[in-house]
GROMACS .gro file of C-alpha atoms in nm:
model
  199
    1UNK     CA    1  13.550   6.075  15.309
    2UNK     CA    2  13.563   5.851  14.924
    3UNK     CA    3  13.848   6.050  14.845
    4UNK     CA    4  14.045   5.964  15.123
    5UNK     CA    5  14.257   5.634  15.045
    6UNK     CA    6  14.346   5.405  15.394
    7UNK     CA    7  14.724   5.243  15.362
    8UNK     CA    8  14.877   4.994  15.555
    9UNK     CA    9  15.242   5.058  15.663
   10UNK     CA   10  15.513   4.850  15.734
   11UNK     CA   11  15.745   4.927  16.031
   12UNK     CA   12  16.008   5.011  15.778
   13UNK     CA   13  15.738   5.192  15.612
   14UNK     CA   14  15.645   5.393  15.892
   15UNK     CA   15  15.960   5.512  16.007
   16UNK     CA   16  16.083   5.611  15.663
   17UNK     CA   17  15.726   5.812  15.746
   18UNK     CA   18  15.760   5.933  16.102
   19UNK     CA   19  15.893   6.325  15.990
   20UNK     CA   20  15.577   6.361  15.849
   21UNK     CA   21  15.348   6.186  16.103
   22UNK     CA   22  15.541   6.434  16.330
   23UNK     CA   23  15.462   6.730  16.134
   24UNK     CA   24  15.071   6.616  16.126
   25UNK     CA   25  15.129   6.564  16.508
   26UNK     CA   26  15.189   6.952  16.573
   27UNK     CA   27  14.964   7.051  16.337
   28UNK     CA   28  14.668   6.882  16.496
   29UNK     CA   29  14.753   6.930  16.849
   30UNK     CA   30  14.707   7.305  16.857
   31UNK     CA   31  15.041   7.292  17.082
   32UNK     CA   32  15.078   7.615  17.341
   33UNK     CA   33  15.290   7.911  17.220
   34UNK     CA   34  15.688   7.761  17.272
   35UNK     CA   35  15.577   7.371  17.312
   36UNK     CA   36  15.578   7.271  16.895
   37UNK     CA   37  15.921   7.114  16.922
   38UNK     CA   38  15.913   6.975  17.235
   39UNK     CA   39  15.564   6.821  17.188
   40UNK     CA   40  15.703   6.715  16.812
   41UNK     CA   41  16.043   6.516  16.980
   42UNK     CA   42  15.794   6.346  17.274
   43UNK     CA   43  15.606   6.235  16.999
   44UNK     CA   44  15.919   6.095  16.827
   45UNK     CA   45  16.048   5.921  17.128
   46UNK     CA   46  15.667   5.721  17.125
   47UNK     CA   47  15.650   5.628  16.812
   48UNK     CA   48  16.014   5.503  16.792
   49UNK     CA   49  15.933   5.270  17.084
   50UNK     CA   50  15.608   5.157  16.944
   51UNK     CA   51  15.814   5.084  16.643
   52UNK     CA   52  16.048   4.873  16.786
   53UNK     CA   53  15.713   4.662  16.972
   54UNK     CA   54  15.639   4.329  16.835
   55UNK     CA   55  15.304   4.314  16.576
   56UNK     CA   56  15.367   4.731  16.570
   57UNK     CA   57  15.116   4.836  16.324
   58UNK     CA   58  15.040   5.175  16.168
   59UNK     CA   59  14.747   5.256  15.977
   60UNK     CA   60  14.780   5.605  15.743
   61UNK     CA   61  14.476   5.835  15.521
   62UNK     CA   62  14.574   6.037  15.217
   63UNK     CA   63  14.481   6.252  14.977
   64UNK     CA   64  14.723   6.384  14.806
   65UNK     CA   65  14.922   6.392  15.122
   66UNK     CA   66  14.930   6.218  15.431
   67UNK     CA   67  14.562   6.296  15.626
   68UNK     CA   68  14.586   6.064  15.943
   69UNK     CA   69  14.717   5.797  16.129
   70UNK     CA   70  14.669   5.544  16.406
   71UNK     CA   71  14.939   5.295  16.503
   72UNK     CA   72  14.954   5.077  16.825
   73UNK     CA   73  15.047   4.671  16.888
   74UNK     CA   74  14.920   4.361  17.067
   75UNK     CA   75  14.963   4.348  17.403
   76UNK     CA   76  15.168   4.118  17.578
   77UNK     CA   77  14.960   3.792  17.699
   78UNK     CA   78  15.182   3.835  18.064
   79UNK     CA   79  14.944   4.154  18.177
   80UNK     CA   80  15.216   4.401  18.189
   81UNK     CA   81  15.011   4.671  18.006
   82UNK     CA   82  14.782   4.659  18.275
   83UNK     CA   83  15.111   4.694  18.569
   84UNK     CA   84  14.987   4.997  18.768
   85UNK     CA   85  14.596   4.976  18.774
   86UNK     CA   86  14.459   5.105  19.066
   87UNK     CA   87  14.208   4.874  19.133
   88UNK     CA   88  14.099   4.493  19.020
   89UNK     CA   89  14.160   4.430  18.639
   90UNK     CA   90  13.832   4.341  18.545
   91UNK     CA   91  13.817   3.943  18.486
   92UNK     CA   92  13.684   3.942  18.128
   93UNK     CA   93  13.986   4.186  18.000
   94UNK     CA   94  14.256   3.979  18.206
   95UNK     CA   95  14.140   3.689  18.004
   96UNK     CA   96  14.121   3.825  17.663
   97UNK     CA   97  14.485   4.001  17.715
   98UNK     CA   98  14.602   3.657  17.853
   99UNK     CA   99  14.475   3.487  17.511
  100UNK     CA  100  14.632   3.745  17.295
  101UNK     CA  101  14.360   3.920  17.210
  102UNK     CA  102  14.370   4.264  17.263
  103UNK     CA  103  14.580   4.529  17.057
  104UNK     CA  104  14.646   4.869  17.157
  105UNK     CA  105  14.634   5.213  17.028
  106UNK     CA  106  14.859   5.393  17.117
  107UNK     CA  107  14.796   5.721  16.917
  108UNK     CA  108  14.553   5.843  16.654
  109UNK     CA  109  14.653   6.144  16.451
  110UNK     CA  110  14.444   6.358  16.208
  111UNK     CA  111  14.441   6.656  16.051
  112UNK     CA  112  14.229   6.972  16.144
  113UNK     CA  113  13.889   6.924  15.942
  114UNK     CA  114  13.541   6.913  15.988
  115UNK     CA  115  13.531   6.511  15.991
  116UNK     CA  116  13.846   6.486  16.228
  117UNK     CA  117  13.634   6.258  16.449
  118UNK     CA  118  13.470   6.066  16.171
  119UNK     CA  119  13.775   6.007  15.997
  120UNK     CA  120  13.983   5.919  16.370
  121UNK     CA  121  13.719   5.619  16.435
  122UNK     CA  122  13.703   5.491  16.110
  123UNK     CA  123  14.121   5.447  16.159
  124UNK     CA  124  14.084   5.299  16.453
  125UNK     CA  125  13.816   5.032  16.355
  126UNK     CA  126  14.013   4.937  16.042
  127UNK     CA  127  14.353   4.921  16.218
  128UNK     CA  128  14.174   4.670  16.504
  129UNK     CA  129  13.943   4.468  16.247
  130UNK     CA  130  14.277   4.404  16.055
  131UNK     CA  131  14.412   4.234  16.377
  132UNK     CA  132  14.126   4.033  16.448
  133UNK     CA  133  14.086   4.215  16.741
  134UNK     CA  134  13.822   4.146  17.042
  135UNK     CA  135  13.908   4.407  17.258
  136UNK     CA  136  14.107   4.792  17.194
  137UNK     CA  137  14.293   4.928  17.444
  138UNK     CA  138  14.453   5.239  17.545
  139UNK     CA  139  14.607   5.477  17.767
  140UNK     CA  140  14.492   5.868  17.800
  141UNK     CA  141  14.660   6.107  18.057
  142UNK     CA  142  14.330   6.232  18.286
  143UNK     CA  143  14.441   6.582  18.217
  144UNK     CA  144  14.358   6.537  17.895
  145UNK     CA  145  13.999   6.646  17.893
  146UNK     CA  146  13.935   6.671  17.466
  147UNK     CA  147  14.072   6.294  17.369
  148UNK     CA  148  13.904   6.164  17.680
  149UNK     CA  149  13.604   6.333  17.508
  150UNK     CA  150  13.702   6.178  17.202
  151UNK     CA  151  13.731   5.809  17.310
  152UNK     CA  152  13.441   5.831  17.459
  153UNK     CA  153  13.238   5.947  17.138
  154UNK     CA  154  13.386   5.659  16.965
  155UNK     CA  155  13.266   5.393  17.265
  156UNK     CA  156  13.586   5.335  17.445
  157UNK     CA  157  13.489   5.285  17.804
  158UNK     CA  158  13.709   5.317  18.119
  159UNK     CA  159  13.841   5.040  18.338
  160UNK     CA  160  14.052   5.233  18.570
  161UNK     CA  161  14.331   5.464  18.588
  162UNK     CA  162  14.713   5.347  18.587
  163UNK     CA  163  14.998   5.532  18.771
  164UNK     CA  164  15.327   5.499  18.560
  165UNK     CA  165  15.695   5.595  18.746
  166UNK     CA  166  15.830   5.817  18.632
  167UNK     CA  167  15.587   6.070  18.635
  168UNK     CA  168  15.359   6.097  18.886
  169UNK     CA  169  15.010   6.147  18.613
  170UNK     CA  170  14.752   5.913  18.601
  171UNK     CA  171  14.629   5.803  18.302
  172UNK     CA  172  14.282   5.651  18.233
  173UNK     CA  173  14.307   5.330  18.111
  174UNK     CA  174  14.011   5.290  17.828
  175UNK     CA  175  13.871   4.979  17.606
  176UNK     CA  176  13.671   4.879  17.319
  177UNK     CA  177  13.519   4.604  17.310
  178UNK     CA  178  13.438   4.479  16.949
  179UNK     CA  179  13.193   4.156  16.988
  180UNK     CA  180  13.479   3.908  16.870
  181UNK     CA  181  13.536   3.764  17.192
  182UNK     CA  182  13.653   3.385  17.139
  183UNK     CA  183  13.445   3.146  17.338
  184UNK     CA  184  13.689   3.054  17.538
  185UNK     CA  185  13.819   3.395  17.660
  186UNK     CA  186  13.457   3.523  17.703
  187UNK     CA  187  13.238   3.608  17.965
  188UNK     CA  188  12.901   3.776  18.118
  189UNK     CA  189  13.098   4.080  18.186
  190UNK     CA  190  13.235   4.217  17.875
  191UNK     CA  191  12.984   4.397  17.620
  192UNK     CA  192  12.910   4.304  17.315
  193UNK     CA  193  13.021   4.532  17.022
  194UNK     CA  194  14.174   5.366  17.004
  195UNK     CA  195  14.630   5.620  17.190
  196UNK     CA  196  14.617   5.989  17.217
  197UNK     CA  197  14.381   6.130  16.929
  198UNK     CA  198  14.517   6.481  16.838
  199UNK     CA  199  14.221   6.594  16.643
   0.00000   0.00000   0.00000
């Protein structure tokens, strides 16, 4: 992993990037026989809108070409990542969203290779240490049984699942909590101590 070199991007950066994020996309997602392209523009259509997000952040690895990437944004203090929870948002994560402390991934990306998941959490921590971060958050369909797996390697824990119109999936709502909760956003609850890896 010393040879690979981590690069922060710009959102100017990243979509003078996004081709090629795409391309890593479909290459790491193993996409079913007739789905590349339509997987590839779905992809697209996310990142454009994360883009366009205030605090958007992308995170890349290279070697002599591009190697990975996560990218995600703080949420909102209001609570609207949260809108459709099926259940009681858990106090300790309503308080740390409310203070503006919790940044979400919304995808990690990385290339086929034996250290896929090494190299996906080590992304993931850098990207939310660089925002000062107390708690990650993200959003994984429940069908999606391998980056459930994934998160869950890397520590994320689940809070609930979240129904968004206009589909009718659920998607597990995951966090991480990183140990940097400010004191006055803290509480008993939360532990002590990334969206969609396509490894």
């Amino acid at each position: 992993m010393t040879a690979i070199r981590l690069r922060r991007l710009n959102r100017w950066q990243a979509e003078g990037l996004k081709e090629d994020v795409a391309d890593l996309y479909v290459e790491s997602s193993h996409p079913a026989a007739g789905t590349a392209h339509s997987g590839r523009e779905a992809f697209l259509h996310r990142l454009t809108g994360d883009v366009r997000r205030p605090g958007f952040a992308m995170l890349v690895a290279e070697r002599a070409t591009l190697f990975g990437c996560v990218f995600g944004f703080p949420l909102r203090r209001d609570g609207s990542w949260w809108r459709g929870l099926l259940g009681p948002l858990p106090r300790d994560i309503e308080q740390l969203t409310a203070s503006g402390h919790v940044f979400a991934i919304t995808e990690v990306v990385v290339a086929p290779h034996e250290q896929s998941l090494v190299l996906g959490r080590r992304l993931q921590e850098r990207l939310l240490d660089d925002h000062r971060a107390s708690l990650g958050a993200t959003l994984v369909p429940r069908s999606d049984v391998r980056t459930l797996a994934a998160f869950r390697s890397w520590g994320w824990q689940e809070v609930g699942e979240v129904h968004r119109p206009p589909g009718t999936a659920l998607l597990r709502a995951l966090v991480l909590p990183l140990g940097r909760a400010p004191a006055a956003a803290s509480g008993p609850g939360l532990p002590a101590g990334n969206r969609r890896p396509e490894l």
